[in-house]
Amino acid sequence: MSTFYITTPIYYPSDNLHIGHAYTTVAADAVARFKRLTGHDVWFLTGSDEHGQKIERTAAAHGETPASYVERIVAGFKELWARLEISYTDFIRTSEERHKRVVQDLFRRLYEQGDIYKAKYEGWYCTPCETFWLERQLQEGRCPDCGRPVELVQEESYFFRLSKYADRMLRHIEENPDFIWPPARRNEMINFIKAGLEDLAVSRTTFSWGIPVPFDPRHVIYVWIDALTNYISALGYGTEDDGLFRKYWPCDVHLVGKDIVRFHTIIWPILLMAAGIPLPKRVVGHGWLLLESGKMSKSKGNVVDPLVLCDKYGVDAVRYYLLRELPSGADCIYTEEALVKRINEDLANDFGNLLHRTATMVERYLGGEVAPPGPPEGPDRELMALAEEVPSRVAEHVDRVELAEALAAVWRLVGRANKYAEETAPWSLARDPGRRERLATVLYNLLESFRLATILVGPFMPGVPPRVWARLGIADRPELHTWESLRWGRLPAGVRVTKGEPLFPRIE
Ligand code: MSP
């Protein structure tokens, strides 16, 4: 069985997560579930990035130690992921011993081989971004990424020889067009490297909430070096117990927001290169969920809480909205109206109603029992051909983490099936006793289209398939829920269909 390793960024437990953070994790979850559906052995990692000056200061502002502060916030992360049905296989916390050991060993090894050295550092630091900048990189004296004020840092520091590996890194990006996705992000990174890479300060001495440099404990290891290493420490890299590393590395997809692509496509791979570890296959940078008023932030008091939305609209609807609304690589503006519109149009009208109207007719005209289809005629073949083609389209999109596009492909099938219902008008066929067989065929084709669409939406909305299988009378037929069963005509005659409550009630 082929393996598939996917990661989310590890989130800063400086505060509760909002709907933007939820996007990254829901997207990774959809990919992980899809890969399991298609027969892969999946490892899906998420976690928390607990060290650094920002967390230390936030905890102090709450009058707590960093350790007790993050404990509470991380517990909240796990509750949120449970609510959103995130199927991660492991949750790594950078405060865990299993992580610290690997970071320290790696740091020591790079020092011993001369890729890390000690020198004086003077430069600018953006604490919210935990990022060092050179004077020339600042924009009007502020952080070029987030626009917030930076602080002058003058300390003795360890440095990592990024510059030494710049050419090799550039070549890797140029020779592997899939390494950074989508292509616009790749071009940004190529330009960034071409502008010149400076060695990176990788330790700090002005605060203590971090992993100590093993041979010089006055220094703590720079939080991004600490954080990035989670992707291999969680697999036991460099320890006696490295079975997971040997099985799942190199990573298939690091899914990250566009703001942290640079860390994942320059610092991280260079760190791996220096350590002689194979590079991840792909880093995918997604866009941001914005508000009409701009960025979501605690200080603006405009964050959208995913738990509130789940209570109000249900988990599947929230997941669908997130995954359908953010086109690959681009930003989108969150509004509650857009969410309600997606629920009413895509989920209630197109998807839910296809099942509801079909099941109603099967109950009314066929006594609730699926009858065997007759020979195809009229638009039947077109519907079948589309139904057989859509799965591979969806799979191709998921491979590129184009989830909105993947869902759009499923909705082409749903839309075609709804149109088919209009074209074949089973309600008219039902009035003509001579057309029983045609009526049965049309209803069969509608149900079969719906079964296939349901298998395909499962990774995106995991709560949907079980409810559909119950209505289609195939809850106890797992062989009809699989990727392999995405073949037209597997739905057996004789199963009993019930219309039940609408899958997604309209919201007024
Ligand atoms: N701790 C680092 C990541 C280290 S990974 C080795 C970090 N954490 S974060 O909590 O600030 O952000 C985590 C992820 O959430 C990032 O991928 C970021 O892009 C994403 N998002 C934060 N706000 C977002 C939106 N409004 N919309 C979409 N994604 C957003 O960075």
Coordinates of C-alpha atoms and ligand atoms in Angstrom, one line a residue:
M1 CA 0.0 0.0 0.0
S2 CA 1.5 3.4 -0.9
T3 CA 2.0 5.8 1.9
F4 CA 0.9 9.4 2.1
Y5 CA 2.2 11.9 4.7
I6 CA 0.5 15.2 5.1
T7 CA 1.0 18.0 7.7
T8 CA -0.7 21.2 8.8
P9 CA 1.4 24.0 10.3
I10 CA 1.6 23.7 14.0
Y11 CA -0.4 26.6 15.5
Y12 CA 0.8 29.1 18.0
P13 CA -1.2 28.7 21.2
S14 CA -1.1 32.4 21.9
D15 CA -4.9 32.5 21.5
N16 CA -7.9 30.4 20.5
L17 CA -8.0 29.6 16.8
H18 CA -10.3 31.3 14.4
I19 CA -12.0 30.2 11.2
G20 CA -8.9 31.1 9.1
H21 CA -6.8 28.6 11.0
A22 CA -9.6 26.1 10.8
Y23 CA -9.4 26.3 7.0
T24 CA -5.8 24.9 6.9
T25 CA -6.6 22.0 9.1
V26 CA -10.0 21.2 7.4
A27 CA -8.3 21.3 4.0
A28 CA -5.5 18.9 5.2
D29 CA -8.2 16.6 6.7
A30 CA -10.1 16.5 3.4
V31 CA -7.0 15.5 1.6
A32 CA -6.0 12.9 4.2
R33 CA -9.5 11.4 4.1
F34 CA -9.5 11.4 0.3
K35 CA -6.2 9.6 0.2
R36 CA -7.4 7.0 2.7
L37 CA -10.5 6.5 0.5
T38 CA -8.2 5.9 -2.5
G39 CA -6.3 3.2 -0.6
H40 CA -3.3 5.0 0.8
D41 CA -1.7 4.4 4.1
V42 CA -2.0 8.0 5.5
W43 CA -0.1 9.7 8.2
F44 CA -1.7 13.1 9.1
L45 CA 0.1 15.3 11.5
T46 CA -0.9 18.5 13.3
G47 CA 0.1 20.1 16.5
S48 CA 1.1 23.2 18.5
D49 CA 4.1 25.6 18.2
E50 CA 4.5 26.5 21.9
H51 CA 7.8 28.3 22.3
G52 CA 9.0 31.8 21.5
Q53 CA 8.9 35.4 22.7
K54 CA 5.3 36.0 21.6
I55 CA 3.9 33.1 23.7
E56 CA 6.1 34.1 26.6
R57 CA 4.8 37.7 26.5
T58 CA 1.2 36.7 26.0
A59 CA 1.3 34.3 29.0
A60 CA 2.9 37.0 31.1
A61 CA 0.2 39.5 30.1
H62 CA -2.3 36.9 31.5
G63 CA -0.3 36.5 34.7
E64 CA 0.5 32.9 33.9
T65 CA 3.6 30.9 33.2
P66 CA 3.9 30.0 29.5
A67 CA 3.5 26.3 30.3
S68 CA 0.2 26.7 32.1
Y69 CA -1.1 29.2 29.6
V70 CA -0.4 27.0 26.6
E71 CA -1.9 23.9 28.3
R72 CA -5.3 25.5 28.3
I73 CA -5.1 26.9 24.8
V74 CA -3.8 23.6 23.4
A75 CA -6.7 21.7 25.0
G76 CA -9.0 24.1 23.1
F77 CA -7.2 23.3 19.8
K78 CA -8.0 19.6 20.4
E79 CA -11.6 20.3 21.2
L80 CA -11.9 22.3 18.0
W81 CA -10.4 19.6 15.9
A82 CA -12.7 17.0 17.5
R83 CA -15.7 19.1 16.7
L84 CA -14.5 19.6 13.1
E85 CA -14.0 15.9 12.7
I86 CA -10.3 16.3 12.0
S87 CA -8.9 12.8 11.5
Y88 CA -5.2 13.5 12.5
T89 CA -3.0 10.5 13.3
D90 CA -0.7 12.4 15.6
F91 CA -0.7 15.7 17.5
I92 CA 2.8 17.0 18.2
R93 CA 3.5 19.6 20.9
T94 CA 6.9 21.3 20.7
S95 CA 7.1 21.2 24.5
E96 CA 7.2 17.4 24.4
E97 CA 10.4 15.6 25.2
R98 CA 10.3 13.6 22.0
H99 CA 10.4 16.8 20.1
K100 CA 13.1 18.6 22.1
R101 CA 15.5 15.8 21.8
V102 CA 15.4 15.7 18.1
V103 CA 15.8 19.5 17.8
Q104 CA 18.8 19.6 20.1
D105 CA 20.5 16.7 18.3
L106 CA 20.0 18.3 14.9
F107 CA 21.3 21.6 16.2
R108 CA 24.3 20.0 17.7
R109 CA 25.0 18.0 14.5
L110 CA 24.8 21.1 12.3
Y111 CA 27.1 23.0 14.7
E112 CA 29.6 20.1 14.7
Q113 CA 29.7 20.0 10.9
G114 CA 30.2 23.8 10.8
D115 CA 26.8 24.8 9.3
I116 CA 26.0 26.6 12.5
Y117 CA 28.4 29.1 14.0
K118 CA 28.4 31.8 16.7
A119 CA 28.7 35.5 15.9
K120 CA 27.4 38.9 16.9
Y121 CA 23.9 39.8 15.6
E122 CA 22.4 43.1 15.1
G123 CA 19.1 43.4 13.3
W124 CA 15.4 43.8 13.5
Y125 CA 12.9 41.3 15.0
C126 CA 9.2 41.1 14.5
T127 CA 7.8 39.3 17.5
P128 CA 4.3 38.6 16.2
C129 CA 5.9 36.9 13.1
E130 CA 8.9 35.6 15.1
T131 CA 11.0 36.8 12.1
F132 CA 14.4 38.5 11.7
W133 CA 14.8 41.2 9.2
L134 CA 17.6 43.3 7.8
E135 CA 17.4 47.0 7.8
R136 CA 17.0 47.1 4.0
Q137 CA 14.1 44.6 4.1
L138 CA 12.0 46.8 6.4
Q139 CA 9.1 48.8 4.9
E140 CA 9.0 52.2 6.4
G141 CA 10.7 50.8 9.4
R142 CA 8.1 48.1 9.9
C143 CA 7.8 44.3 9.3
P144 CA 7.4 43.8 5.6
D145 CA 5.1 40.8 6.3
C146 CA 2.6 42.1 8.8
G147 CA 3.4 45.9 8.9
R148 CA 3.8 45.9 12.7
P149 CA 6.7 47.6 14.5
V150 CA 10.0 45.7 14.8
E151 CA 12.5 45.7 17.7
L152 CA 16.2 46.2 17.4
V153 CA 18.0 43.1 18.5
Q154 CA 21.7 43.1 19.4
E155 CA 22.9 39.9 20.8
E156 CA 25.4 37.1 20.4
S157 CA 23.7 34.5 18.3
Y158 CA 24.2 31.2 16.6
F159 CA 23.9 31.5 12.8
F160 CA 22.9 28.9 10.3
R161 CA 24.6 29.0 6.9
L162 CA 21.6 29.5 4.7
S163 CA 23.8 31.4 2.2
K164 CA 26.0 28.4 1.5
Y165 CA 23.0 26.4 0.3
A166 CA 21.2 29.2 -1.7
D167 CA 22.3 28.0 -5.1
R168 CA 21.4 24.4 -4.4
M169 CA 18.0 25.5 -3.1
L170 CA 17.3 27.6 -6.1
R171 CA 18.3 24.7 -8.4
H172 CA 16.0 22.4 -6.5
I173 CA 13.0 24.7 -6.9
E174 CA 13.7 25.3 -10.6
E175 CA 14.2 21.6 -11.4
N176 CA 11.1 20.5 -9.4
P177 CA 8.1 22.4 -10.7
D178 CA 5.8 20.6 -8.2
F179 CA 7.9 21.5 -5.2
I180 CA 6.1 24.8 -4.5
W181 CA 2.5 25.0 -5.4
P182 CA 0.7 27.0 -6.8
P183 CA 3.1 28.4 -9.4
A184 CA 2.7 32.1 -8.3
R185 CA 4.1 31.2 -4.9
R186 CA 7.0 29.4 -6.6
N187 CA 7.9 32.5 -8.5
E188 CA 7.8 34.6 -5.4
M189 CA 10.3 32.2 -3.7
I190 CA 12.6 32.1 -6.7
N191 CA 12.8 35.9 -6.6
F192 CA 13.3 35.9 -2.9
I193 CA 16.3 33.6 -3.2
K194 CA 17.7 35.5 -6.1
A195 CA 17.7 38.7 -4.0
G196 CA 20.2 37.0 -1.9
L197 CA 20.1 34.8 1.2
E198 CA 21.8 35.9 4.4
D199 CA 22.8 33.5 7.1
L200 CA 20.0 33.1 9.7
A201 CA 20.2 33.9 13.4
V202 CA 19.0 30.7 15.0
S203 CA 19.3 31.4 18.7
R204 CA 18.2 34.1 21.2
T205 CA 19.4 35.1 24.6
T206 CA 16.9 37.7 25.7
F207 CA 14.2 35.3 26.8
S208 CA 14.1 31.7 28.0
W209 CA 10.8 30.1 26.8
G210 CA 12.3 27.7 24.2
I211 CA 14.6 24.8 23.7
P212 CA 18.1 25.5 25.0
V213 CA 21.1 25.1 22.7
P214 CA 22.4 21.9 24.1
F215 CA 26.0 23.0 24.4
D216 CA 25.3 26.6 25.4
P217 CA 22.2 26.8 27.5
R218 CA 22.1 30.6 27.8
H219 CA 20.7 30.5 24.2
V220 CA 17.3 29.2 23.2
I221 CA 16.9 27.8 19.7
Y222 CA 15.1 30.1 17.3
V223 CA 11.4 29.2 17.3
W224 CA 11.1 28.6 13.6
I225 CA 14.0 26.1 13.6
D226 CA 12.3 24.4 16.6
A227 CA 8.9 24.5 14.9
L228 CA 9.8 23.2 11.5
T229 CA 11.6 20.2 13.0
N230 CA 8.2 19.0 14.3
Y231 CA 7.6 17.4 10.9
I232 CA 10.4 14.9 11.5
S233 CA 10.5 14.8 15.3
A234 CA 7.0 13.5 15.3
L235 CA 8.1 10.5 13.2
G236 CA 11.0 9.8 15.6
Y237 CA 13.7 10.9 13.2
G238 CA 17.2 10.3 14.6
T239 CA 16.0 8.1 17.5
E240 CA 16.1 4.3 18.0
D241 CA 12.4 4.4 17.3
D242 CA 12.4 5.8 13.8
G243 CA 10.1 3.4 12.1
L244 CA 7.5 6.1 11.2
F245 CA 10.3 8.3 9.7
R246 CA 11.5 5.4 7.5
K247 CA 8.0 4.6 6.5
Y248 CA 6.5 8.1 5.8
W249 CA 9.3 10.5 5.0
P250 CA 9.7 12.3 2.7
C251 CA 6.5 14.2 3.3
D252 CA 4.0 14.3 0.4
V253 CA 2.4 17.6 1.3
H254 CA 3.1 20.3 3.8
L255 CA 0.0 22.4 3.6
V256 CA 0.6 26.0 4.8
G257 CA -0.9 29.5 4.5
K258 CA 0.8 31.8 2.0
D259 CA 2.4 33.8 4.8
I260 CA 4.6 31.0 5.9
V261 CA 5.5 29.5 2.5
R262 CA 8.9 31.1 2.7
F263 CA 9.9 29.3 5.9
H264 CA 8.8 26.0 4.4
T265 CA 10.4 26.4 1.0
I266 CA 13.7 28.0 2.0
I267 CA 14.7 27.6 5.6
W268 CA 13.2 24.1 6.1
P269 CA 14.5 22.4 3.0
I270 CA 18.0 24.0 3.5
L271 CA 18.0 22.7 7.1
L272 CA 17.1 19.2 5.7
M273 CA 19.8 19.5 3.0
A274 CA 22.4 20.4 5.5
A275 CA 21.4 17.4 7.6
G276 CA 21.4 15.1 4.6
I277 CA 17.6 14.4 4.8
P278 CA 15.5 14.1 1.7
L279 CA 13.3 17.1 1.0
P280 CA 9.5 17.1 1.2
K281 CA 7.8 16.4 -2.2
R282 CA 5.5 19.4 -2.1
V283 CA 4.7 22.6 -0.2
V284 CA 1.3 23.9 -1.0
G285 CA 0.5 27.5 0.0
H286 CA -3.2 28.5 0.3
G287 CA -4.8 31.9 0.4
W288 CA -6.3 33.7 3.3
L289 CA -9.8 34.0 4.5
L290 CA -10.3 37.7 5.0
L291 CA -13.1 39.9 6.3
E292 CA -14.6 42.8 4.5
S293 CA -12.8 45.0 7.0
G294 CA -9.5 43.3 6.2
K295 CA -7.5 40.8 8.3
M296 CA -9.1 38.9 11.2
S297 CA -7.3 39.6 14.4
K298 CA -7.9 39.5 18.1
S299 CA -6.8 43.1 18.5
K300 CA -9.5 44.2 16.0
G301 CA -12.0 42.0 17.9
N302 CA -13.4 40.7 14.6
V303 CA -12.4 37.0 14.7
V304 CA -14.9 34.4 13.6
D305 CA -15.2 31.5 16.0
P306 CA -15.6 28.2 14.1
L307 CA -17.3 26.6 17.1
V308 CA -20.1 29.2 17.0
L309 CA -20.6 28.5 13.3
C310 CA -20.7 24.7 13.8
D311 CA -23.3 25.1 16.5
K312 CA -25.4 27.3 14.2
Y313 CA -25.0 25.5 10.9
G314 CA -23.5 22.1 11.5
V315 CA -20.0 20.8 11.0
D316 CA -20.5 19.5 7.4
A317 CA -21.9 22.8 6.2
V318 CA -19.0 24.8 7.7
R319 CA -16.4 22.4 6.2
Y320 CA -18.2 22.6 2.9
Y321 CA -18.2 26.3 2.9
L322 CA -14.5 26.6 3.7
L323 CA -13.4 24.0 1.2
R324 CA -15.7 25.3 -1.6
E325 CA -15.1 29.0 -1.1
L326 CA -11.3 29.3 -1.2
P327 CA -10.1 28.7 -4.8
S328 CA -6.6 27.3 -5.0
G329 CA -4.0 29.8 -3.9
A330 CA -6.4 32.8 -3.8
D331 CA -7.9 34.7 -0.9
C332 CA -11.5 35.0 -0.2
I333 CA -13.7 37.2 1.9
Y334 CA -15.7 35.5 4.6
T335 CA -19.3 36.6 5.1
E336 CA -22.0 34.8 6.9
E337 CA -24.3 35.6 4.0
A338 CA -22.0 33.7 1.6
L339 CA -22.0 30.8 4.0
V340 CA -25.8 30.7 4.2
K341 CA -25.9 31.0 0.4
R342 CA -23.7 28.0 0.0
I343 CA -25.9 26.0 2.4
N344 CA -29.1 27.0 0.7
E345 CA -28.0 26.7 -2.9
D346 CA -25.3 23.9 -3.0
L347 CA -26.3 21.8 -0.1
A348 CA -30.0 22.2 0.3
N349 CA -31.1 22.8 -3.3
D350 CA -28.6 21.0 -5.4
F351 CA -27.4 18.1 -3.2
G352 CA -30.0 17.5 -0.5
N353 CA -32.9 18.0 -2.8
L354 CA -31.7 15.6 -5.4
L355 CA -31.9 12.8 -2.8
H356 CA -35.1 14.1 -1.3
R357 CA -37.1 14.4 -4.6
T358 CA -35.8 11.1 -5.9
A359 CA -36.5 9.2 -2.6
T360 CA -40.0 10.8 -2.5
M361 CA -40.7 9.4 -5.9
V362 CA -39.3 6.0 -5.2
E363 CA -41.6 5.8 -2.1
R364 CA -44.6 7.1 -4.0
Y365 CA -44.3 5.3 -7.3
L366 CA -42.3 2.2 -6.5
G367 CA -43.4 1.5 -2.9
G368 CA -39.9 2.4 -1.7
E369 CA -38.1 -0.4 -3.4
V370 CA -35.4 0.2 -6.0
A371 CA -36.4 -1.6 -9.2
P372 CA -33.9 -3.0 -11.8
P373 CA -33.1 -0.5 -14.6
G374 CA -34.0 -1.2 -18.2
P375 CA -31.8 -0.4 -21.2
P376 CA -30.3 3.1 -21.4
E377 CA -31.9 5.7 -23.6
G378 CA -32.1 9.5 -24.1
P379 CA -29.7 11.3 -21.7
D380 CA -28.8 8.2 -19.7
R381 CA -25.5 7.6 -21.4
E382 CA -24.4 11.1 -20.9
L383 CA -25.1 11.0 -17.2
M384 CA -23.4 7.6 -16.8
A385 CA -20.3 8.8 -18.7
L386 CA -20.0 11.9 -16.5
A387 CA -20.5 9.9 -13.4
E388 CA -17.6 7.6 -14.4
E389 CA -15.3 10.4 -15.3
V390 CA -15.8 12.7 -12.3
P391 CA -13.9 10.5 -9.7
S392 CA -10.6 10.8 -11.6
R393 CA -11.2 14.6 -12.1
V394 CA -11.7 14.9 -8.3
A395 CA -8.6 12.9 -7.6
E396 CA -6.5 15.0 -9.8
H397 CA -7.7 18.2 -8.1
V398 CA -7.1 16.7 -4.6
D399 CA -3.6 15.8 -5.6
R400 CA -2.9 19.5 -6.3
V401 CA -4.9 20.4 -3.1
E402 CA -7.4 22.2 -5.4
L403 CA -10.3 21.5 -3.1
A404 CA -12.8 24.1 -4.3
E405 CA -12.2 22.7 -7.8
A406 CA -12.6 19.2 -6.6
L407 CA -16.0 20.0 -5.1
A408 CA -17.0 21.9 -8.2
A409 CA -16.3 18.7 -10.2
V410 CA -18.6 16.7 -7.9
W411 CA -21.3 19.4 -8.2
R412 CA -21.1 19.0 -12.0
L413 CA -22.4 15.5 -11.5
V414 CA -25.0 16.7 -9.0
G415 CA -26.1 19.4 -11.4
R416 CA -26.2 17.0 -14.3
A417 CA -28.4 14.6 -12.3
N418 CA -30.8 17.4 -11.4
K419 CA -31.0 18.4 -15.0
Y420 CA -31.6 14.7 -15.9
A421 CA -34.5 14.6 -13.6
E422 CA -36.0 17.6 -15.4
E423 CA -35.4 16.1 -18.8
T424 CA -36.8 12.7 -18.0
A425 CA -39.7 14.0 -15.9
P426 CA -40.4 10.8 -13.9
W427 CA -43.5 12.5 -12.4
S428 CA -45.0 12.4 -16.0
L429 CA -43.8 8.8 -16.6
A430 CA -45.6 7.8 -13.4
R431 CA -48.9 8.7 -14.9
D432 CA -48.5 6.2 -17.8
P433 CA -48.7 2.6 -16.7
G434 CA -47.0 1.6 -20.0
R435 CA -43.8 3.4 -18.9
R436 CA -43.1 1.6 -15.6
E437 CA -39.8 0.3 -16.8
R438 CA -38.6 3.7 -18.0
L439 CA -39.8 5.2 -14.7
A440 CA -37.8 2.6 -12.7
T441 CA -34.7 3.2 -14.9
V442 CA -34.8 7.0 -14.4
L443 CA -35.2 6.7 -10.6
Y444 CA -32.4 4.1 -10.5
N445 CA -30.1 6.4 -12.5
L446 CA -30.8 9.3 -10.1
L447 CA -30.1 7.2 -7.0
E448 CA -27.0 5.7 -8.6
S449 CA -25.7 9.2 -9.4
F450 CA -26.4 10.2 -5.8
R451 CA -24.5 7.2 -4.4
L452 CA -21.4 8.1 -6.5
A453 CA -21.6 11.8 -5.5
T454 CA -21.9 10.8 -1.8
I455 CA -18.8 8.6 -1.9
L456 CA -16.9 11.6 -3.4
V457 CA -18.1 14.2 -0.9
G458 CA -17.3 12.0 2.1
P459 CA -13.8 13.3 2.6
F460 CA -15.0 16.8 2.6
M461 CA -18.2 16.3 4.7
P462 CA -17.6 13.1 6.7
G463 CA -21.0 13.3 8.3
V464 CA -22.9 13.0 5.0
P465 CA -22.3 9.5 3.8
P466 CA -23.7 7.6 6.9
R467 CA -26.9 9.6 6.6
V468 CA -27.2 8.9 2.9
W469 CA -26.5 5.2 3.2
A470 CA -29.3 4.9 5.8
R471 CA -31.7 6.6 3.4
L472 CA -30.6 4.5 0.4
G473 CA -31.0 1.3 2.5
I474 CA -27.3 0.3 2.1
A475 CA -26.0 1.2 5.5
D476 CA -24.9 -2.4 6.0
R477 CA -23.3 -2.7 2.6
P478 CA -19.8 -1.2 3.1
E479 CA -18.7 -2.5 -0.3
L480 CA -21.0 0.0 -1.9
H481 CA -19.3 3.0 -0.1
T482 CA -15.8 2.5 -1.4
W483 CA -13.7 4.1 -4.1
E484 CA -13.7 0.8 -6.0
S485 CA -17.5 0.9 -6.0
L486 CA -17.5 4.1 -8.0
R487 CA -18.6 2.1 -11.0
W488 CA -22.0 2.7 -12.5
G489 CA -24.6 0.1 -11.8
R490 CA -23.5 -1.3 -8.5
L491 CA -26.6 -0.2 -6.6
P492 CA -28.6 -3.4 -6.3
A493 CA -32.3 -3.6 -7.1
G494 CA -34.5 -4.5 -4.2
V495 CA -32.9 -2.1 -1.6
R496 CA -35.4 0.0 0.3
V497 CA -35.2 3.8 0.1
T498 CA -36.6 6.2 2.6
K499 CA -36.8 9.9 2.1
G500 CA -36.4 10.9 5.8
E501 CA -35.7 14.5 6.8
P502 CA -33.9 16.8 4.4
L503 CA -30.2 16.3 4.6
F504 CA -29.6 20.1 4.7
P505 CA -32.6 22.1 5.7
R506 CA -32.8 25.5 4.0
I507 CA -31.9 28.5 6.2
E508 CA -34.3 31.4 6.1
Ligands
MSP1 N1 3.4 28.5 14.3 C1 3.5 28.9 12.9 C2 3.6 27.8 12.0 C3 4.8 26.8 12.2 S1 4.7 25.5 11.2 C4 6.2 24.7 11.4 C5 2.3 29.8 12.6 N2 1.2 29.6 13.3 S2 -0.1 30.4 13.2 O1 -1.0 29.9 14.2 O2 0.1 31.8 13.2 O3 -0.7 30.1 11.8 C6 -0.9 28.8 11.4 C7 -1.6 28.7 10.0 O4 -2.9 29.4 10.0 C8 -0.8 29.4 8.9 O5 -0.7 28.5 7.8 C9 -1.6 30.6 8.5 O6 -1.4 30.9 7.2 C10 -3.0 30.1 8.8 N3 -3.9 31.2 8.9 C11 -3.9 32.2 9.9 N4 -4.9 33.1 9.6 C12 -5.5 32.7 8.5 C13 -6.6 33.2 7.7 N5 -7.2 34.3 8.1 N6 -6.9 32.5 6.6 C14 -6.3 31.4 6.2 N7 -5.3 30.9 6.9 C15 -4.8 31.5 8.0 O7 2.4 30.5 11.6

